[in-house]
Amino acid sequence: MKKLLLIVALAFTTMMASAQEENCAYHQLEIGELLKYCKTETVPYVGDYNNKKLSLVTLLLSFSEAYPNELFNQLVRTQLMGKNEESDCVFDTANGYCSAELLTELSPSVALCYWLKTDGTYLVGLALNGYTYGEVPGRDSEENSTSISSLFFYTYTLGEPFFIPVSTDEILGTKLGSLENYTIRLPRQGKDIVLEKDGKKTVFRWNNGTFRR
């Protein structure tokens, strides 16, 4: 299984490199464009349907193929292919958590993690932090940079073909509104989510598939 996933990762990386060398228009999403898709689009499962549990490698490959962008690409190249990239990457298989931050002026970052529920299904969290240049699609802005801070959730059942998006407000049990300019911390250790803004923290505690403040 591990060999199969590494082959998929290699093919993914080779395709990207070939497109760049030939100056082809290989489709990639700008960081801000992710906001258009992550809330409503299903994510195809990339892996062995006979797996007895969800793996972090499968999770990363699934989301990097569905939403090809610079952050996911660098996680694949750095953590699965051993490439030296200009980014700060974490790939923690023991805790089901990975993240990447671009070492640029606006420091955009992404984090992915998953929680196992008592019924054997999974909840997946996707967090974006930082800023992007120009206007984010669907948002009015006259500034040169715009916050991309956003939080998305998906459910997954072993053997199914898709990660299914679910309402963030429903999972957190409250109507959040905009998360612009927040710092969103998914758990690398423990199970709780922390939102921080202007030095104030709000903790959402894991409650077997949902959270409570």
Short mmCIF file of C-alpha atoms in Angstrom, two decimals:
data_model
loop_
_atom_site.label_atom_id
_atom_site.label_comp_id
_atom_site.label_asym_id
_atom_site.label_seq_id
_atom_site.Cartn_x
_atom_site.Cartn_y
_atom_site.Cartn_z
CA MET A 1 0.00 0.00 0.00
CA LYS A 2 2.78 2.42 0.98
CA LYS A 3 4.59 1.65 -2.28
CA LEU A 4 1.41 2.32 -4.27
CA LEU A 5 0.86 5.70 -2.63
CA LEU A 6 4.48 6.72 -3.20
CA ILE A 7 4.10 5.81 -6.87
CA VAL A 8 1.00 8.02 -7.04
CA ALA A 9 2.93 10.85 -5.37
CA LEU A 10 5.83 10.41 -7.80
CA ALA A 11 3.49 10.51 -10.80
CA PHE A 12 1.82 13.62 -9.39
CA THR A 13 5.15 15.39 -8.90
CA THR A 14 6.52 14.29 -12.28
CA MET A 15 3.43 15.63 -14.04
CA MET A 16 3.90 18.99 -12.34
CA ALA A 17 7.58 19.15 -13.23
CA SER A 18 6.94 18.20 -16.86
CA ALA A 19 4.28 20.88 -17.21
CA GLN A 20 6.63 23.52 -15.81
CA GLU A 21 9.56 22.47 -18.03
CA GLU A 22 7.40 22.54 -21.16
CA ASN A 23 5.75 25.79 -20.11
CA CYS A 24 2.37 24.10 -20.25
CA ALA A 25 -0.70 25.53 -18.55
CA TYR A 26 -0.94 22.83 -15.86
CA HIS A 27 -3.96 23.83 -13.81
CA GLN A 28 -3.20 25.10 -10.32
CA LEU A 29 -5.37 27.13 -7.99
CA GLU A 30 -4.21 30.36 -6.48
CA ILE A 31 -4.34 30.24 -2.68
CA GLY A 32 -7.32 32.61 -2.59
CA GLU A 33 -9.22 30.51 -5.13
CA LEU A 34 -9.49 27.65 -2.68
CA LEU A 35 -12.22 29.58 -0.89
CA LYS A 36 -14.52 29.09 -3.89
CA TYR A 37 -14.33 25.31 -3.84
CA CYS A 38 -13.56 23.94 -0.38
CA LYS A 39 -16.97 24.75 1.10
CA THR A 40 -19.11 22.82 -1.39
CA GLU A 41 -16.96 20.49 -3.51
CA THR A 42 -16.58 16.79 -2.72
CA VAL A 43 -13.01 15.47 -2.70
CA PRO A 44 -12.35 12.14 -4.47
CA TYR A 45 -10.61 9.53 -2.32
CA VAL A 46 -7.15 8.63 -3.67
CA GLY A 47 -6.00 5.34 -2.18
CA ASP A 48 -6.79 1.69 -1.51
CA TYR A 49 -10.46 1.16 -0.65
CA ASN A 50 -9.47 -1.94 1.33
CA ASN A 51 -7.55 0.10 3.89
CA LYS A 52 -8.68 -0.52 7.46
CA LYS A 53 -8.13 3.11 8.43
CA LEU A 54 -7.58 6.52 6.88
CA SER A 55 -3.93 7.46 6.46
CA LEU A 56 -2.39 10.92 6.37
CA VAL A 57 -0.67 10.10 3.06
CA THR A 58 -4.00 9.21 1.46
CA LEU A 59 -5.61 12.34 2.90
CA LEU A 60 -2.87 14.62 1.54
CA LEU A 61 -2.84 12.99 -1.91
CA SER A 62 -6.62 13.20 -2.15
CA PHE A 63 -6.75 16.91 -1.33
CA SER A 64 -3.66 17.83 -3.34
CA GLU A 65 -5.19 16.22 -6.43
CA ALA A 66 -8.60 17.83 -5.87
CA TYR A 67 -7.18 21.29 -5.06
CA PRO A 68 -3.76 21.54 -6.72
CA ASN A 69 -2.03 24.60 -5.25
CA GLU A 70 1.40 25.69 -4.15
CA LEU A 71 0.94 24.74 -0.50
CA PHE A 72 -0.29 21.17 -1.06
CA ASN A 73 2.26 20.69 -3.84
CA GLN A 74 5.12 21.61 -1.52
CA LEU A 75 3.85 19.20 1.14
CA VAL A 76 3.81 16.38 -1.42
CA ARG A 77 7.26 17.20 -2.76
CA THR A 78 8.85 17.81 0.64
CA GLN A 79 7.31 15.10 2.78
CA LEU A 80 6.64 12.33 0.24
CA MET A 81 9.39 12.94 -2.29
CA GLY A 82 12.14 14.31 -0.04
CA LYS A 83 12.63 17.50 -2.04
CA ASN A 84 14.14 20.62 -0.47
CA GLU A 85 11.51 23.35 -0.79
CA GLU A 86 11.29 26.97 0.32
CA SER A 87 8.53 26.23 2.81
CA ASP A 88 7.91 25.20 6.39
CA CYS A 89 6.26 21.77 6.33
CA VAL A 90 5.00 19.40 9.05
CA PHE A 91 3.93 15.83 8.33
CA ASP A 92 2.94 14.08 11.58
CA THR A 93 1.52 10.65 10.75
CA ALA A 94 1.20 9.62 14.40
CA ASN A 95 -1.20 12.48 15.09
CA GLY A 96 -2.91 12.64 11.67
CA TYR A 97 -1.77 16.22 11.01
CA CYS A 98 0.10 18.02 8.24
CA SER A 99 0.70 21.67 7.42
CA ALA A 100 2.70 23.88 5.10
CA GLU A 101 3.55 27.58 5.17
CA LEU A 102 5.14 29.49 2.30
CA LEU A 103 8.16 31.52 3.32
CA THR A 104 6.90 34.67 1.63
CA GLU A 105 5.86 38.14 2.79
CA LEU A 106 2.21 37.16 3.33
CA SER A 107 2.98 33.72 4.84
CA PRO A 108 -0.06 31.81 3.55
CA SER A 109 -0.44 28.40 5.18
CA VAL A 110 -2.64 25.33 5.07
CA ALA A 111 -3.27 22.59 7.63
CA LEU A 112 -5.07 19.24 7.29
CA CYS A 113 -5.98 16.84 10.08
CA TYR A 114 -8.52 14.17 10.88
CA TRP A 115 -10.45 12.87 13.87
CA LEU A 116 -11.79 9.33 14.30
CA LYS A 117 -15.35 9.13 15.62
CA THR A 118 -16.66 6.33 17.83
CA ASP A 119 -18.78 4.99 14.95
CA GLY A 120 -15.64 4.43 12.84
CA THR A 121 -16.19 7.37 10.45
CA TYR A 122 -13.85 10.33 10.15
CA LEU A 123 -14.07 14.09 10.34
CA VAL A 124 -11.47 16.00 8.33
CA GLY A 125 -10.49 19.61 9.00
CA LEU A 126 -8.90 21.99 6.49
CA ALA A 127 -7.63 25.37 7.71
CA LEU A 128 -6.24 28.27 5.69
CA ASN A 129 -4.33 31.09 7.34
CA GLY A 130 -2.57 34.22 6.17
CA TYR A 131 -3.08 36.54 3.23
CA THR A 132 -2.92 36.57 -0.54
CA TYR A 133 -2.16 39.34 -3.00
CA GLY A 134 -5.06 40.91 -4.85
CA GLU A 135 -8.74 40.27 -4.42
CA VAL A 136 -10.05 36.91 -3.32
CA PRO A 137 -12.81 35.72 -5.70
CA GLY A 138 -16.22 36.58 -4.31
CA ARG A 139 -14.96 39.21 -1.92
CA ASP A 140 -14.74 42.96 -2.43
CA SER A 141 -11.41 44.49 -1.54
CA GLU A 142 -9.46 47.55 -2.60
CA GLU A 143 -6.37 46.50 -0.67
CA ASN A 144 -3.31 44.79 -2.12
CA SER A 145 -3.69 41.83 0.20
CA THR A 146 -6.71 39.95 1.51
CA SER A 147 -7.10 37.52 4.39
CA ILE A 148 -7.61 33.88 3.40
CA SER A 149 -8.29 32.61 6.93
CA SER A 150 -11.02 29.97 6.61
CA LEU A 151 -12.04 26.66 8.15
CA PHE A 152 -13.70 23.75 6.33
CA PHE A 153 -14.86 20.28 7.37
CA TYR A 154 -15.50 17.00 5.55
CA THR A 155 -16.80 13.61 6.61
CA TYR A 156 -15.42 10.31 5.35
CA THR A 157 -16.54 6.68 5.65
CA LEU A 158 -14.08 3.89 4.81
CA GLY A 159 -14.76 2.38 1.41
CA GLU A 160 -16.63 5.42 0.10
CA PRO A 161 -15.32 7.34 -2.97
CA PHE A 162 -15.55 10.89 -1.60
CA PHE A 163 -14.82 13.16 1.31
CA ILE A 164 -18.12 15.03 1.79
CA PRO A 165 -18.15 18.74 2.82
CA VAL A 166 -20.24 19.62 5.87
CA SER A 167 -21.25 22.94 7.39
CA THR A 168 -18.58 24.55 9.57
CA ASP A 169 -21.28 26.23 11.67
CA GLU A 170 -22.97 22.87 12.19
CA ILE A 171 -19.76 21.14 13.27
CA LEU A 172 -18.75 23.94 15.65
CA GLY A 173 -22.28 24.43 16.94
CA THR A 174 -22.30 28.18 16.37
CA LYS A 175 -22.59 30.70 13.55
CA LEU A 176 -19.05 31.93 13.08
CA GLY A 177 -19.39 34.43 10.28
CA SER A 178 -16.18 35.65 8.66
CA LEU A 179 -12.86 34.35 9.95
CA GLU A 180 -10.81 36.99 8.16
CA ASN A 181 -7.71 38.00 10.12
CA TYR A 182 -8.11 35.08 12.53
CA THR A 183 -5.40 32.52 13.19
CA ILE A 184 -6.93 29.03 13.02
CA ARG A 185 -5.07 26.25 14.81
CA LEU A 186 -6.04 22.67 14.05
CA PRO A 187 -4.78 20.18 16.64
CA ARG A 188 -1.45 18.51 16.03
CA GLN A 189 -1.68 17.21 19.59
CA GLY A 190 -4.97 16.70 21.37
CA LYS A 191 -8.29 17.15 19.56
CA ASP A 192 -9.39 20.75 20.11
CA ILE A 193 -9.47 23.67 17.66
CA VAL A 194 -8.28 27.16 18.64
CA LEU A 195 -9.30 30.41 16.94
CA GLU A 196 -7.25 33.48 17.84
CA LYS A 197 -7.66 37.15 17.00
CA ASP A 198 -6.15 40.25 18.63
CA GLY A 199 -4.72 38.12 21.42
CA LYS A 200 -8.07 36.54 22.30
CA LYS A 201 -8.50 32.78 22.00
CA THR A 202 -11.64 30.73 21.52
CA VAL A 203 -11.31 26.99 22.12
CA PHE A 204 -13.66 24.49 20.47
CA ARG A 205 -13.47 21.16 22.29
CA TRP A 206 -13.87 17.84 20.49
CA ASN A 207 -17.22 16.16 21.05
CA ASN A 208 -17.17 13.00 18.87
CA GLY A 209 -17.78 14.60 15.49
CA THR A 210 -18.75 18.08 16.61
CA PHE A 211 -17.22 20.68 18.91
CA ARG A 212 -18.40 22.78 21.80
CA ARG A 213 -17.04 26.01 23.24
#
